PDB file of C-alpha atoms in Angstrom:
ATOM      1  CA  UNK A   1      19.480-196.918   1.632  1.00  0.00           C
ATOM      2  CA  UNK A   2      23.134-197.317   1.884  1.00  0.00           C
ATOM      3  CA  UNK A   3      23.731-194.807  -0.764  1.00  0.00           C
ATOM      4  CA  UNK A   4      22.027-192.205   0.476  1.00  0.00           C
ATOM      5  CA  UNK A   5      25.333-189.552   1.633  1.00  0.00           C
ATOM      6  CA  UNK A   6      25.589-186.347   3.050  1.00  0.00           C
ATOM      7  CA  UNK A   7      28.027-183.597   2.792  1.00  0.00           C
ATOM      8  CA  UNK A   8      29.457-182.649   5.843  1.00  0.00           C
ATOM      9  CA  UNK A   9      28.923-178.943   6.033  1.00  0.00           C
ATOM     10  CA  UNK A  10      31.723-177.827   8.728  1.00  0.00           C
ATOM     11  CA  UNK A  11      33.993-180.129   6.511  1.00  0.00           C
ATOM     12  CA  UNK A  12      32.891-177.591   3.395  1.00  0.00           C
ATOM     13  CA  UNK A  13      32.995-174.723   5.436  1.00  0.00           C
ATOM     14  CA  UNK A  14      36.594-175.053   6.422  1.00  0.00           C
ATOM     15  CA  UNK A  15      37.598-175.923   2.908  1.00  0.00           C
ATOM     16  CA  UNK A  16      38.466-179.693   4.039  1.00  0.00           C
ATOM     17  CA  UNK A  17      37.251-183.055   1.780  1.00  0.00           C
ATOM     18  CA  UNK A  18      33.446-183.438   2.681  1.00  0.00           C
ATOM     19  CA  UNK A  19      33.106-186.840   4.286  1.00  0.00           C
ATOM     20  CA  UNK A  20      29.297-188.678   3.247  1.00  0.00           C
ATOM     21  CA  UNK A  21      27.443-189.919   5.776  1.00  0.00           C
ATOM     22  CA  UNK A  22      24.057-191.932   5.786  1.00  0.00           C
ATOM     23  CA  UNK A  23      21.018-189.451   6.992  1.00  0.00           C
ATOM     24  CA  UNK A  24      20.756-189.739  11.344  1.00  0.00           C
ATOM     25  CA  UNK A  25      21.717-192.421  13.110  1.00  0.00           C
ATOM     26  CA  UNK A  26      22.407-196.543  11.838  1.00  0.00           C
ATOM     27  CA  UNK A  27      19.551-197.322  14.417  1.00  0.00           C
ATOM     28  CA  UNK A  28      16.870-194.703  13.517  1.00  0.00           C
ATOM     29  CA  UNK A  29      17.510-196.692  10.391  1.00  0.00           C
ATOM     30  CA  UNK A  30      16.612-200.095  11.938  1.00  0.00           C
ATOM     31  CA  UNK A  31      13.827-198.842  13.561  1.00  0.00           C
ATOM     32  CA  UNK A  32      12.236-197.181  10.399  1.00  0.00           C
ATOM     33  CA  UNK A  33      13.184-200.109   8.176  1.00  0.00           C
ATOM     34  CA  UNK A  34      11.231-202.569  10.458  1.00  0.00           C
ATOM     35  CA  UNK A  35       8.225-200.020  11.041  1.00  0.00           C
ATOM     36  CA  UNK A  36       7.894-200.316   6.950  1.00  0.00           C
ATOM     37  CA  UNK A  37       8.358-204.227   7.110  1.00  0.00           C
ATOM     38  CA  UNK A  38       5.521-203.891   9.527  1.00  0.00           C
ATOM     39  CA  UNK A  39       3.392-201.722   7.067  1.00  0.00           C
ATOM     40  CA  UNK A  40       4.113-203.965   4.098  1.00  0.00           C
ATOM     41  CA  UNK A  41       2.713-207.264   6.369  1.00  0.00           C
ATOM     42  CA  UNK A  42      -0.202-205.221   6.747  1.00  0.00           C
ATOM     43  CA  UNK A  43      -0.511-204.190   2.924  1.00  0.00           C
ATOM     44  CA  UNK A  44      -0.457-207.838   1.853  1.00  0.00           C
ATOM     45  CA  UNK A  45      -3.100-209.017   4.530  1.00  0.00           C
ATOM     46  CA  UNK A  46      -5.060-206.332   3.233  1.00  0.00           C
ATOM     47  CA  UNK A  47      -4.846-207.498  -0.277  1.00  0.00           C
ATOM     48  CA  UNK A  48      -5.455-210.885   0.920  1.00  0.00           C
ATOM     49  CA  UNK A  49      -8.420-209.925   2.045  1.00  0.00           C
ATOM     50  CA  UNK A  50      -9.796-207.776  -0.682  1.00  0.00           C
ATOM     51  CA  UNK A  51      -8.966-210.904  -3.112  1.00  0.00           C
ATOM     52  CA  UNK A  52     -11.401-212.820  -1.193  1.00  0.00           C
ATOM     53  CA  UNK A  53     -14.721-210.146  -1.731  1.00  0.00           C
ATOM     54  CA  UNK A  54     -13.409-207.958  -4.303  1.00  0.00           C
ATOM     55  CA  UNK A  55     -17.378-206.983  -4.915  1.00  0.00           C
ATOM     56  CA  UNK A  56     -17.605-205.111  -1.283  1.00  0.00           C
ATOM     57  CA  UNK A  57     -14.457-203.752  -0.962  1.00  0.00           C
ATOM     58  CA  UNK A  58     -15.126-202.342  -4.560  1.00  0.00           C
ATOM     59  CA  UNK A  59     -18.094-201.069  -3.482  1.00  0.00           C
ATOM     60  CA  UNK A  60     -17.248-199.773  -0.150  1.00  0.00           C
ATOM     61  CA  UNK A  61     -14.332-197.625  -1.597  1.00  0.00           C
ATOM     62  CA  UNK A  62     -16.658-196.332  -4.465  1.00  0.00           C
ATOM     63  CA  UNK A  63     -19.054-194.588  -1.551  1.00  0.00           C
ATOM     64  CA  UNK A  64     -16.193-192.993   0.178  1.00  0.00           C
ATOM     65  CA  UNK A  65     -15.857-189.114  -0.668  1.00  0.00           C
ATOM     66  CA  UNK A  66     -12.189-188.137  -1.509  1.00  0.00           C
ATOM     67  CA  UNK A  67     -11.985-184.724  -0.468  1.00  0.00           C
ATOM     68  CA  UNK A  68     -10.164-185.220   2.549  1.00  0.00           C
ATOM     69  CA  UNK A  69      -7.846-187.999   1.767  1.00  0.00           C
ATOM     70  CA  UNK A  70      -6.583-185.492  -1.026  1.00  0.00           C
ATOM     71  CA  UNK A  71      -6.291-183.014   0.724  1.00  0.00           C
ATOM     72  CA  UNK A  72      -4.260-185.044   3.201  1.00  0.00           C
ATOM     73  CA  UNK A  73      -1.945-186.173   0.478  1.00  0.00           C
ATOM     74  CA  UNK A  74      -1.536-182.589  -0.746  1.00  0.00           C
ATOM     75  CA  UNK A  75      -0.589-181.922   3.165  1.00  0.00           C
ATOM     76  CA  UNK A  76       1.417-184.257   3.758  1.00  0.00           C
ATOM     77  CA  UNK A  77       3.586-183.673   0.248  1.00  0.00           C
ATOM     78  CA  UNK A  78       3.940-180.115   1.223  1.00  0.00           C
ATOM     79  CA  UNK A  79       5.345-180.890   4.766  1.00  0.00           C
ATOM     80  CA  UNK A  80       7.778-183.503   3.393  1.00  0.00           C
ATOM     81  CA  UNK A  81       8.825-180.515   1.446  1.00  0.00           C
ATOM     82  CA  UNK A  82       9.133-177.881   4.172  1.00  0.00           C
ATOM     83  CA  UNK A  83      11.119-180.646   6.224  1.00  0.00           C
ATOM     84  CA  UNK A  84      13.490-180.746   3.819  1.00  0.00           C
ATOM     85  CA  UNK A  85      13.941-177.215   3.140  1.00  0.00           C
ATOM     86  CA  UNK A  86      14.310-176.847   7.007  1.00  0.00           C
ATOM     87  CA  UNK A  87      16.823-179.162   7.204  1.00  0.00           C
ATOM     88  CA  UNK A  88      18.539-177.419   4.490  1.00  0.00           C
ATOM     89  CA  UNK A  89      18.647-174.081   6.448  1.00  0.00           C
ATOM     90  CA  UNK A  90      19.807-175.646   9.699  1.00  0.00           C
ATOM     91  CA  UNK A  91      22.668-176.895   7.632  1.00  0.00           C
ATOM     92  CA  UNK A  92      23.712-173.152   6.539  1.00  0.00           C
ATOM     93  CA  UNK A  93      23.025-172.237  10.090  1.00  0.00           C
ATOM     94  CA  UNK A  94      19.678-169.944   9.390  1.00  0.00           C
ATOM     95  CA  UNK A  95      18.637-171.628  12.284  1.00  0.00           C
ATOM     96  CA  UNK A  96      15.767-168.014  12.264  1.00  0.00           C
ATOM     97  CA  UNK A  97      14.485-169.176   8.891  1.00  0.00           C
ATOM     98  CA  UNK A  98      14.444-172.895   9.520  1.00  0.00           C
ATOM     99  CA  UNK A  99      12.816-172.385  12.907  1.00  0.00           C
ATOM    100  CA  UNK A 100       9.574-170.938  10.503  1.00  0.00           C
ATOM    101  CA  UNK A 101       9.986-173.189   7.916  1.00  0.00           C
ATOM    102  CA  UNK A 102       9.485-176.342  10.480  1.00  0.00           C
ATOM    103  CA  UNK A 103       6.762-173.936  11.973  1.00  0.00           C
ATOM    104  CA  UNK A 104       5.033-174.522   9.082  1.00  0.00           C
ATOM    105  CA  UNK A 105       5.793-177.911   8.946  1.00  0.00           C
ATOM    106  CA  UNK A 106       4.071-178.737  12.285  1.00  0.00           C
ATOM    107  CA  UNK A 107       0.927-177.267  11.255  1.00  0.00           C
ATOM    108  CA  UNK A 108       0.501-179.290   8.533  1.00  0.00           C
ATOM    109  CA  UNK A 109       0.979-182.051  10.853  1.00  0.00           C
ATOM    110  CA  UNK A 110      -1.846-180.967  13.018  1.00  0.00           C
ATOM    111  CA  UNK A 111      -3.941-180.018  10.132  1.00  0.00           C
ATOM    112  CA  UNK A 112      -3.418-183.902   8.459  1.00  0.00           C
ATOM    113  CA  UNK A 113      -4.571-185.098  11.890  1.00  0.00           C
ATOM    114  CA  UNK A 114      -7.793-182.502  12.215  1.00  0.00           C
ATOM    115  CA  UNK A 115      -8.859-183.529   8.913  1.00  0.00           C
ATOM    116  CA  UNK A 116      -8.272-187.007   9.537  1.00  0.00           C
ATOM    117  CA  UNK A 117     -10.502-186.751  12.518  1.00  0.00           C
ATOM    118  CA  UNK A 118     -13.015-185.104  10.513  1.00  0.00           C
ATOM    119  CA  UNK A 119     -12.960-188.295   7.807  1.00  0.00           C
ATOM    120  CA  UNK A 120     -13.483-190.623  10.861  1.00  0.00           C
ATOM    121  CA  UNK A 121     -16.387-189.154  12.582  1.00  0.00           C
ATOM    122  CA  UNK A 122     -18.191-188.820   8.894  1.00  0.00           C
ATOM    123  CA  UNK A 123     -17.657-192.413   7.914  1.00  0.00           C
ATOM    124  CA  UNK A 124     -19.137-193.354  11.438  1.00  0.00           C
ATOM    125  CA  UNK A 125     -22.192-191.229  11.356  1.00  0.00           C
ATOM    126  CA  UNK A 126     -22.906-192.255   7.849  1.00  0.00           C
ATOM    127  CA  UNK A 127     -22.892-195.815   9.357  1.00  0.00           C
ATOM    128  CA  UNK A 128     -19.353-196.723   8.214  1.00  0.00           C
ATOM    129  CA  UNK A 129     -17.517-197.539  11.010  1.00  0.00           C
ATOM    130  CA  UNK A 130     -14.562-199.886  11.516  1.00  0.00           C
ATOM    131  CA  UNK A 131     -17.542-202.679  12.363  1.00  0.00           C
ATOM    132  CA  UNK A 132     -19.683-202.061   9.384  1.00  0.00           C
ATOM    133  CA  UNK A 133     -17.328-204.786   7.124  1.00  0.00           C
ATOM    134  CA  UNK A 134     -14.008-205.913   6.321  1.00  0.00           C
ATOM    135  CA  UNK A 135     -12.945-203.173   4.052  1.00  0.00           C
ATOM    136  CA  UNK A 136     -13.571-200.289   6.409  1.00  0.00           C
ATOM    137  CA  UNK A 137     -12.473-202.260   9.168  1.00  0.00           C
ATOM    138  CA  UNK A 138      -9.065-202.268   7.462  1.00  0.00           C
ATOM    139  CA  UNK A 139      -9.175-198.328   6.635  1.00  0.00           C
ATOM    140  CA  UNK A 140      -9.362-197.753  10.400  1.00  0.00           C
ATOM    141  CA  UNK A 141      -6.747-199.898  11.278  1.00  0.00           C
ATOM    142  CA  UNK A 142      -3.979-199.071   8.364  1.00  0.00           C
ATOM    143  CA  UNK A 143      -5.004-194.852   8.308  1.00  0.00           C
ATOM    144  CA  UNK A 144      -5.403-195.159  12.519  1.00  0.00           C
ATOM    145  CA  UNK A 145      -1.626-197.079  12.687  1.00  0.00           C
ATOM    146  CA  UNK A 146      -0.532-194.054  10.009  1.00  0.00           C
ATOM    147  CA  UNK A 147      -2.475-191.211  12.055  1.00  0.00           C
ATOM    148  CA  UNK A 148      -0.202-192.376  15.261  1.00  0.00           C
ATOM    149  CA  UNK A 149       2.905-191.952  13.694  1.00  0.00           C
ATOM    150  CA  UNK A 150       1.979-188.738  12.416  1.00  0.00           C
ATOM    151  CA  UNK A 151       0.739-187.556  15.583  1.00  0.00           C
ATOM    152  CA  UNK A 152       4.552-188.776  17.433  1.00  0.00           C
ATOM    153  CA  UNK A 153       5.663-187.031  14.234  1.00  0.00           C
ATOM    154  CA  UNK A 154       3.999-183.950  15.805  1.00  0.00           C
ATOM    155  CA  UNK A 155       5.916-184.126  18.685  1.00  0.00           C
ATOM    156  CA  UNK A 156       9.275-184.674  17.066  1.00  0.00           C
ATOM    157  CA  UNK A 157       8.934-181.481  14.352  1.00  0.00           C
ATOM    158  CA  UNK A 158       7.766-179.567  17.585  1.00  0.00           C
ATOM    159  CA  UNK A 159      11.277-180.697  19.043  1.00  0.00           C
ATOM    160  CA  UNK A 160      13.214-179.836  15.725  1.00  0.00           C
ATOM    161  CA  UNK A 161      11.009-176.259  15.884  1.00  0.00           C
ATOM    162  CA  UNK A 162      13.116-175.484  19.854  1.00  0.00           C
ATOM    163  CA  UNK A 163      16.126-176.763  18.644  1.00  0.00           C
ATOM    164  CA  UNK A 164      15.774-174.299  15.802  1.00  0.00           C
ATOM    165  CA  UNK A 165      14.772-171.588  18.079  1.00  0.00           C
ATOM    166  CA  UNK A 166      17.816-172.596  20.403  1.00  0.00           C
ATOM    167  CA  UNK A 167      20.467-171.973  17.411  1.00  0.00           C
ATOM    168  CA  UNK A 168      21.445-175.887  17.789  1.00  0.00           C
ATOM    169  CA  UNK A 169      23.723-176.104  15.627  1.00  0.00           C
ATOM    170  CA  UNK A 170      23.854-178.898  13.255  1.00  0.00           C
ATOM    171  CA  UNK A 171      27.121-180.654  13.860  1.00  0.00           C
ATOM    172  CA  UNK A 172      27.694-183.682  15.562  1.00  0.00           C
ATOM    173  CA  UNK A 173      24.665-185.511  17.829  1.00  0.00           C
ATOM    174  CA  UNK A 174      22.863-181.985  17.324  1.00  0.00           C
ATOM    175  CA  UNK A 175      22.789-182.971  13.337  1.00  0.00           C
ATOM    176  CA  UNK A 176      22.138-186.259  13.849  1.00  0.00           C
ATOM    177  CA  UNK A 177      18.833-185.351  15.814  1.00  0.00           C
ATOM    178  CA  UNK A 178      17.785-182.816  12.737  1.00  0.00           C
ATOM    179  CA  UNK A 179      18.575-185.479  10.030  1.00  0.00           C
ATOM    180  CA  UNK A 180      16.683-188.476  11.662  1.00  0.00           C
ATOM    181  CA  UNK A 181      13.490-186.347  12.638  1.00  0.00           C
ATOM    182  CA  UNK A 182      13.581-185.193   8.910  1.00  0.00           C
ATOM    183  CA  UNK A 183      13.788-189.173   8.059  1.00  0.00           C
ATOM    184  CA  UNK A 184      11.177-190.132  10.309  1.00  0.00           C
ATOM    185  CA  UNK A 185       8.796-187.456   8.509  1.00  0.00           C
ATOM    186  CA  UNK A 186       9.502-188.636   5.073  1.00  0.00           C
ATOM    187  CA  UNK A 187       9.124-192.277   6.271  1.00  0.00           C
ATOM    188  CA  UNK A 188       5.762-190.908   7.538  1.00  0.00           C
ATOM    189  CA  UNK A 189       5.205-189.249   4.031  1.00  0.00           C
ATOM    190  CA  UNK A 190       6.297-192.466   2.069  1.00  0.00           C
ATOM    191  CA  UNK A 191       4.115-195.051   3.781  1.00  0.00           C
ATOM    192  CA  UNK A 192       0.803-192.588   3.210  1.00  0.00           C
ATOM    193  CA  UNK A 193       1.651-192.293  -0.298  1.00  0.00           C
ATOM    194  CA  UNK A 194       1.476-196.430  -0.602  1.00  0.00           C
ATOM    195  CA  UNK A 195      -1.586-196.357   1.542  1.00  0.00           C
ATOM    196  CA  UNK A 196      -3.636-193.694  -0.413  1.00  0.00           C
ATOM    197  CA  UNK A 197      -3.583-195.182  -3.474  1.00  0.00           C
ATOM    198  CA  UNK A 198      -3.849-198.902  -2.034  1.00  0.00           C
ATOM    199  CA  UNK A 199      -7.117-198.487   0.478  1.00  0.00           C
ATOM    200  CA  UNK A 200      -8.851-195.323  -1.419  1.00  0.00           C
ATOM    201  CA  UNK A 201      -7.962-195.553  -5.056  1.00  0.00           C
ATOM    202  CA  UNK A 202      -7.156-199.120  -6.409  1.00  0.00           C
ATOM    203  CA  UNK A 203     -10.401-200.833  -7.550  1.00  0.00           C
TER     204      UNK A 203
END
C-alpha cells in the first residue's frame, strides 16, 4: 500500500516537482486495512465451516440462481470505474463533469443495494433464509456485513456528488476527502470481488 503515489496536480500545474503522496489520509488507511483484516477472519471461519459439510454447502450454492449476484458484480465493477474517472476530473478541476460522473456512480450504489434486496427476499420465500443451514446462514451474514458498507458508501459518493457540485476544489483537506471516499469505494469493490467467487462460485 505504501507504494501507491499521487501526483500533486497544483504542483504540475505551476510547473514545480510533483510531490507523491499515498491516496487520503494515513488513518482512512488504518481503518480500511483493519475492516479487510475483519473480512479475511470472516473468510477463513467460513471455510472452516464449509470443510466440515462440504456436501450441503455444495449443494446449497448449486440451488442458488446467479442472475443477481452477476449482475451485482457487473455493478459494482462499473462504479469502481466511474469513481475513478471522477476522481480524475476533480483533479483537472471539471468539477461539472465529475459531479455526473459520481452521479452515476451513486446509482449504481443504490441499484447494487435494490437488487441485493431483491436476492434476499427470494432466498427467504423459497425457504432459504439465514436459519435454513449453515451455508446460507453465512451468505446473510458476509453479503449483509458487505451490503452495509455499500449502503455508508451511498452516503459518502452522495457527499463527493455536493462537493462536486460546490466546485471543491481538490487541493489540500478538500483532496484528501475526494481521494479517501474513492478508496473506501474500491475497498468496497475489492472485498465483493473475494466474496463472489468465495460464497457463490467455489464448489
Amino acid at each position: 500500500m505504501s507504494d501507491v503515489v499521487i501526483s500533486d496536480p497544483e504542483a504540475s500545474a505551476t510547473g514545480a516537482p510533483s510531490a507523491p503522496h499515498v491516496p487520503g489520509e494515513q488513518g482512512l488507511w488504518v481503518f480500511l486495512l483493519g475492516d479487510m483484516v475483519i473480512f479475511a477472519v470472516m473468510f477463513v471461519a467460513f471455510l472452516v465451516d464449509r470443510a466440515k459439510d462440504p456436501d450441503l454447502f455444495g449443494a446449497a450454492r448449486e440451488s442458488l440462481d446467479l442472475t443477481i449476484p452477476v449482475t451485482n458484480t457487473m455493478v459494482l465493477l462499473v462504479s469502481s470505474l466511474v469513481v475513478a474517472i471522477g476522481l480524475t476530473c476533480v483533479r483537472s478541476a471539471d468539477h461539472r463533469r465529475a459531479a455526473a460522473v459520481f452521479a452515476t456512480a451513486m446509482a449504481c450504489a443504490i441499484l447494487f443495494v435494490a437488487l441485493k434486496a431483491v436476492e434476499y427476499v427470494h432466498l427467504v420465500h423459497g425457504g432459504d433464509g439465514p436459519d435454513s443451514n449453515a451455508y446460507f446462514m453465512w451468505l446473510f451474514i458476509l453479503t449483509g456485513i458487505h451490503l452495509s458498507h455499500v449502503v455508508i458508501g451511498v452516503v459518502v459518493i452522495g457527499i463527493l456528488l455536493l462537493r462536486a457540485r460546490r466546485a471543491v476544489r481538490a487541493d489540500g483537506r478538500g483532496r484528501m476527502f475526494y481521494e479517501g471516499g474513492a478508496c473506501y469505494w474500491h475497498m468496497v469493490d475489492l472485498l465483493w470481488m473475494v466474496l463472489f467467487p468465495l460464497v457463490y462460485l467455489v464448489a
